mmCIF file of N, CA and C in Angstrom:
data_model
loop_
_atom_site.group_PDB
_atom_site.id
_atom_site.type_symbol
_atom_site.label_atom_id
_atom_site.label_comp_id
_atom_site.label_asym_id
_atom_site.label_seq_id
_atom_site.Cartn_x
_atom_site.Cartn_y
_atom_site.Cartn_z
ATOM 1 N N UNK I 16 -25.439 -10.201 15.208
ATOM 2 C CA UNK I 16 -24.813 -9.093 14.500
ATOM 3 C C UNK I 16 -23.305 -9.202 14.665
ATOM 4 N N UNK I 17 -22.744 -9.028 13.484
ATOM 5 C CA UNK I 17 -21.065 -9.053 13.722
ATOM 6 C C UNK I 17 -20.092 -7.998 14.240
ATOM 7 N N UNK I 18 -19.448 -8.282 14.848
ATOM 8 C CA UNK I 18 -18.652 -7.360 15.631
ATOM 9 C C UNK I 18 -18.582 -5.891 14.296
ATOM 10 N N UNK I 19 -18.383 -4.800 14.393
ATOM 11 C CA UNK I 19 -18.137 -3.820 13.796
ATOM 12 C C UNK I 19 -19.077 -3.038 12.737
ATOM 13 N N UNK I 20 -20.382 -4.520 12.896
ATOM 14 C CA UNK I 20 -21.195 -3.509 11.818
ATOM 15 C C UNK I 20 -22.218 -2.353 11.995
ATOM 16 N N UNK I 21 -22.896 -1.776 11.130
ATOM 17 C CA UNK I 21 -23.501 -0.753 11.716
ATOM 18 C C UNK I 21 -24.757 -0.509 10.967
ATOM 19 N N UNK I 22 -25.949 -0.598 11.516
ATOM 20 C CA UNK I 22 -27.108 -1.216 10.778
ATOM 21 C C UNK I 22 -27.031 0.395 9.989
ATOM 22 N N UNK I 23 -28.491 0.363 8.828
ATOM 23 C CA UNK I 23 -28.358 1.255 7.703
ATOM 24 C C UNK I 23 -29.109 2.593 9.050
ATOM 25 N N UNK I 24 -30.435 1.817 9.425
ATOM 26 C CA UNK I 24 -31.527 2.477 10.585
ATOM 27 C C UNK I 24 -30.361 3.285 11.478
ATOM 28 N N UNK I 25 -29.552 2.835 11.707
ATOM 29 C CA UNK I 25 -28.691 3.675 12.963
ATOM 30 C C UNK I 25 -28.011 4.637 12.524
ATOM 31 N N UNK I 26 -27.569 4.562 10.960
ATOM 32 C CA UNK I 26 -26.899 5.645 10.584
ATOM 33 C C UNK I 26 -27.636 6.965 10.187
ATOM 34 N N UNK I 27 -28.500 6.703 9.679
ATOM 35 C CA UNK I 27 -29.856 7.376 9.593
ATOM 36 C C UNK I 27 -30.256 8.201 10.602
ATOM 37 N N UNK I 28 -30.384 7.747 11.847
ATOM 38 C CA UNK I 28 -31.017 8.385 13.023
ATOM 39 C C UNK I 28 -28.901 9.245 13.504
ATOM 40 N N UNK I 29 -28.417 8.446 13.360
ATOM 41 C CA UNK I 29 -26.954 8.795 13.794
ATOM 42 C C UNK I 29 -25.932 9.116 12.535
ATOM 43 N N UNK I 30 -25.847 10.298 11.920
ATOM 44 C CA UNK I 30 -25.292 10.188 10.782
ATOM 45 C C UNK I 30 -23.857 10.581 11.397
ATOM 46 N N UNK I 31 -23.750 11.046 12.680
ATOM 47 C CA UNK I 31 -22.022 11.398 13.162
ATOM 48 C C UNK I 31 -21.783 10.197 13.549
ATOM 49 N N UNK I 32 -22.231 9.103 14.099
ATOM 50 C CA UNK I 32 -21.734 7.578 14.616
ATOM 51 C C UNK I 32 -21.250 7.092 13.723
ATOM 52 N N UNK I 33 -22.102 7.268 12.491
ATOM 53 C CA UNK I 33 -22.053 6.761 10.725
ATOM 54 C C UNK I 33 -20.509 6.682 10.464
ATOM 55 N N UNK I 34 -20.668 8.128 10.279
ATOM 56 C CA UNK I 34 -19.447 8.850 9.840
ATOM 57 C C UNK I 34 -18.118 8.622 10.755
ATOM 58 N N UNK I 35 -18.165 8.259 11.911
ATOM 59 C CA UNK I 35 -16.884 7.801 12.559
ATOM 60 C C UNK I 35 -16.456 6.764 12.534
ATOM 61 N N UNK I 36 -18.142 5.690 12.318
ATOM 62 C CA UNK I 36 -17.522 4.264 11.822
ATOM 63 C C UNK I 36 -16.967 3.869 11.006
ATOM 64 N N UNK I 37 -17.256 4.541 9.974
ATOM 65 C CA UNK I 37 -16.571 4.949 8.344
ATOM 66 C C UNK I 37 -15.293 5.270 8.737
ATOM 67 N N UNK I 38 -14.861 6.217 9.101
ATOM 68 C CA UNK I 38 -13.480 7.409 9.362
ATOM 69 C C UNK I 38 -12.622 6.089 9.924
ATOM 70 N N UNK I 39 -13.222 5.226 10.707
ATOM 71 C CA UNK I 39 -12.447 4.529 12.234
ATOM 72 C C UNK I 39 -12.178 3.546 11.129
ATOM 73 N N UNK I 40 -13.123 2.667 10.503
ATOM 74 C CA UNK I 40 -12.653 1.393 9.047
ATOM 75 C C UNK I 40 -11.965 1.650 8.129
ATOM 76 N N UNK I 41 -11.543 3.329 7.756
ATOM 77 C CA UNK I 41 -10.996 3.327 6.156
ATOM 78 C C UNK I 41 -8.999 3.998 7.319
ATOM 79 N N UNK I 42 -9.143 4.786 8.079
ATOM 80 C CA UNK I 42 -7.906 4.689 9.157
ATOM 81 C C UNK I 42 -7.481 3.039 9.499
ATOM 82 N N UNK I 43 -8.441 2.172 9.990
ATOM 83 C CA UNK I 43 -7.709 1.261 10.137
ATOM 84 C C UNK I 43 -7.091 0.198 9.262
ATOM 85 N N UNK I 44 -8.282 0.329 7.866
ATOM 86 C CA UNK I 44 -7.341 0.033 6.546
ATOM 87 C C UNK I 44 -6.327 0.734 6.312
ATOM 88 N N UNK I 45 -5.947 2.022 6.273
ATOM 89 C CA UNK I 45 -4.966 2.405 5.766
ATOM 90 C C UNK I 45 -3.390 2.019 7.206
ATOM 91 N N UNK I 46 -3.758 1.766 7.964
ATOM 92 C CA UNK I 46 -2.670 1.314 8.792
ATOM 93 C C UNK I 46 -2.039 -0.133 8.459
ATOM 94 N N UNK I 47 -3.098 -0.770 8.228
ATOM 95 C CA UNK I 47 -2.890 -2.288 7.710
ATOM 96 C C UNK I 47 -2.334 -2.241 6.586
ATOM 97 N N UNK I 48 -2.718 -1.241 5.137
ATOM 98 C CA UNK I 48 -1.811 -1.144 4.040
ATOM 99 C C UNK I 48 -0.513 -0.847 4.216
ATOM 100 N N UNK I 49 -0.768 0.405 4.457
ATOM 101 C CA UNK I 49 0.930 0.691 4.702
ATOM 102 C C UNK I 49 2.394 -0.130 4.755
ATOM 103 N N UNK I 50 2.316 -0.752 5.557
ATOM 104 C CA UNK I 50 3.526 -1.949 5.650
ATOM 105 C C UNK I 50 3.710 -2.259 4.418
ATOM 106 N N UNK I 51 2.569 -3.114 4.043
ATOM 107 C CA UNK I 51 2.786 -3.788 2.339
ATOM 108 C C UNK I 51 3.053 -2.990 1.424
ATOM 109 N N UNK I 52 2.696 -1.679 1.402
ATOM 110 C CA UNK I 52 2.546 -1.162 0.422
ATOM 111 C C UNK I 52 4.409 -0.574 0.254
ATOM 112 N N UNK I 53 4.882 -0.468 2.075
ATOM 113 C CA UNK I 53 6.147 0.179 2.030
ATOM 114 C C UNK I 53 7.077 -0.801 1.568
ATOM 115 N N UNK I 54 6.956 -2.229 1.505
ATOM 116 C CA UNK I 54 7.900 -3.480 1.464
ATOM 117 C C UNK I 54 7.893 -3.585 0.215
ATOM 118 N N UNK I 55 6.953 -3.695 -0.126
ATOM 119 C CA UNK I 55 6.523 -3.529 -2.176
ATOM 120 C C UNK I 55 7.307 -3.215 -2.491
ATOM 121 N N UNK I 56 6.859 -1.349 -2.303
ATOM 122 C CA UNK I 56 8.351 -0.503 -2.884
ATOM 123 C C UNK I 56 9.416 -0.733 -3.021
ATOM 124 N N UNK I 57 9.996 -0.822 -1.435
ATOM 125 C CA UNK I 57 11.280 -1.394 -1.291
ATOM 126 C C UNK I 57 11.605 -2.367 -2.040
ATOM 127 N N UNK I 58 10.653 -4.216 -2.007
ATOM 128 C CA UNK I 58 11.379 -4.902 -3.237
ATOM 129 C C UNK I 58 11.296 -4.403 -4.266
ATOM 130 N N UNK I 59 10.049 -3.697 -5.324
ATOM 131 C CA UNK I 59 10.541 -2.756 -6.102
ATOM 132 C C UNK I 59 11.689 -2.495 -6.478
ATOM 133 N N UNK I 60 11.850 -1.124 -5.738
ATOM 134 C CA UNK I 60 13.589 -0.354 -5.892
ATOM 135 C C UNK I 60 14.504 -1.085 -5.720
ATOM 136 N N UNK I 61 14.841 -2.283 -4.999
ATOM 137 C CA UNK I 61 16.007 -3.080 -4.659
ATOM 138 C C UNK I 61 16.007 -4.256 -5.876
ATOM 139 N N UNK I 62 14.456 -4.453 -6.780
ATOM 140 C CA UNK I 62 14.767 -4.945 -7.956
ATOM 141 C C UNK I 62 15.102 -4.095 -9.268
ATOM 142 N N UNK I 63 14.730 -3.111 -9.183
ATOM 143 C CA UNK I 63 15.660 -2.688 -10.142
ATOM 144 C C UNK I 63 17.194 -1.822 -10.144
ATOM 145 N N UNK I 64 17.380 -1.672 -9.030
ATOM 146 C CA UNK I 64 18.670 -1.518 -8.532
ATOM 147 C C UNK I 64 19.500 -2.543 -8.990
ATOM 148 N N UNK I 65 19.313 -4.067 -8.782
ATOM 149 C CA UNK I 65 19.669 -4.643 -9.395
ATOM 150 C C UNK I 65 19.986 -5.302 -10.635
ATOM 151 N N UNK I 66 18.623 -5.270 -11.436
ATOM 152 C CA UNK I 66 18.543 -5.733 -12.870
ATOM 153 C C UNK I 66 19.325 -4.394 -13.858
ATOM 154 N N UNK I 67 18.914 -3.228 -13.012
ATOM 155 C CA UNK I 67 19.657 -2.048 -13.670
ATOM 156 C C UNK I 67 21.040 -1.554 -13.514
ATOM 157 N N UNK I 68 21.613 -2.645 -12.776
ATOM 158 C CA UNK I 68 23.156 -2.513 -12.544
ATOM 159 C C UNK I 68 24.063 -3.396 -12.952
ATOM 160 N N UNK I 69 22.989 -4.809 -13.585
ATOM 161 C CA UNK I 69 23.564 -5.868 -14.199
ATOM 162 C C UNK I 69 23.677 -5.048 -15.527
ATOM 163 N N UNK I 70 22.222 -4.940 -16.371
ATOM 164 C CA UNK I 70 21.723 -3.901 -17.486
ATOM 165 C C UNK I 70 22.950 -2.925 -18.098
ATOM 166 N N UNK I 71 23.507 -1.909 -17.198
ATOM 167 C CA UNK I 71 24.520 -1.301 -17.455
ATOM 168 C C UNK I 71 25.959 -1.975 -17.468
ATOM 169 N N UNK I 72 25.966 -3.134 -16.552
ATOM 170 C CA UNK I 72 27.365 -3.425 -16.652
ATOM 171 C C UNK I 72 27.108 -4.275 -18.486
ATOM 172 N N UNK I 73 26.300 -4.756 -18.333
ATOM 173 C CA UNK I 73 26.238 -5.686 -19.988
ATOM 174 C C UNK I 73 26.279 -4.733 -21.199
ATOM 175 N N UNK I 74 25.989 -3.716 -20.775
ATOM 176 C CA UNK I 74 26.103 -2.239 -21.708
ATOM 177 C C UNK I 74 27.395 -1.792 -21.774
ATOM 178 N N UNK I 75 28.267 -1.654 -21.135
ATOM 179 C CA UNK I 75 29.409 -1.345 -21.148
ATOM 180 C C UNK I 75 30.161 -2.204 -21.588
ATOM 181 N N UNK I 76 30.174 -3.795 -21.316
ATOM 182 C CA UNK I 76 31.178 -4.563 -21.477
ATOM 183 C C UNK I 76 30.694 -4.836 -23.374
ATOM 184 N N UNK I 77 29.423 -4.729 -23.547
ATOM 185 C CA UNK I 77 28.956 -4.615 -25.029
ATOM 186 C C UNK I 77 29.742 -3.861 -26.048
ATOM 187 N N UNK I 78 29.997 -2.170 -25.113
ATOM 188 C CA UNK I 78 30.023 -1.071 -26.034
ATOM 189 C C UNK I 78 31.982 -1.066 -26.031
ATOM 190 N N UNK I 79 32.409 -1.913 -24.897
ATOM 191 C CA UNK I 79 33.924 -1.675 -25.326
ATOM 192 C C UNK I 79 34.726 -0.892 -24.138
ATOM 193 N N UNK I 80 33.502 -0.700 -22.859
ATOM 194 C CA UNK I 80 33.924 0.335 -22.271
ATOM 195 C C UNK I 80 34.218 -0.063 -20.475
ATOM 196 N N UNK I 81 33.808 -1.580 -20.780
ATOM 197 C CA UNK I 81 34.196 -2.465 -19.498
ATOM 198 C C UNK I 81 35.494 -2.668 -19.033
#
């Protein structure tokens, strides 16, 4: 049996063990997301911070106002 699993029979007889093993796997996914999900963003926003500051300067120097 592999580390962390939890037969169907045990949850059955144990539906609070169930339920914490659940609670304890979808917490420790969401700790593991996080990071990525915060760095994303960040390159995200720091790419269009950029493309949108080139964007406007090419807008201005377009419109006469550079």
């Amino acid at each position: 049996m592999a580390s962390g699993s939890f037969h169907l029979k045990q949850a059955i007889i144990h539906p609070e063990a169930a339920r914490f093993n659940v609670n304890s796997a979808i917490e420790q996914l969401e700790d593991s997301v996080k990071p990525l999900f915060h760095s994303t963003v960040h390159l995200f926003q720091s790419s269009l911070n950029h493309f949108g500051g080139n964007f406007r300067k090419k807008l201005a120097s377009l419109s006469g106002f550079a």
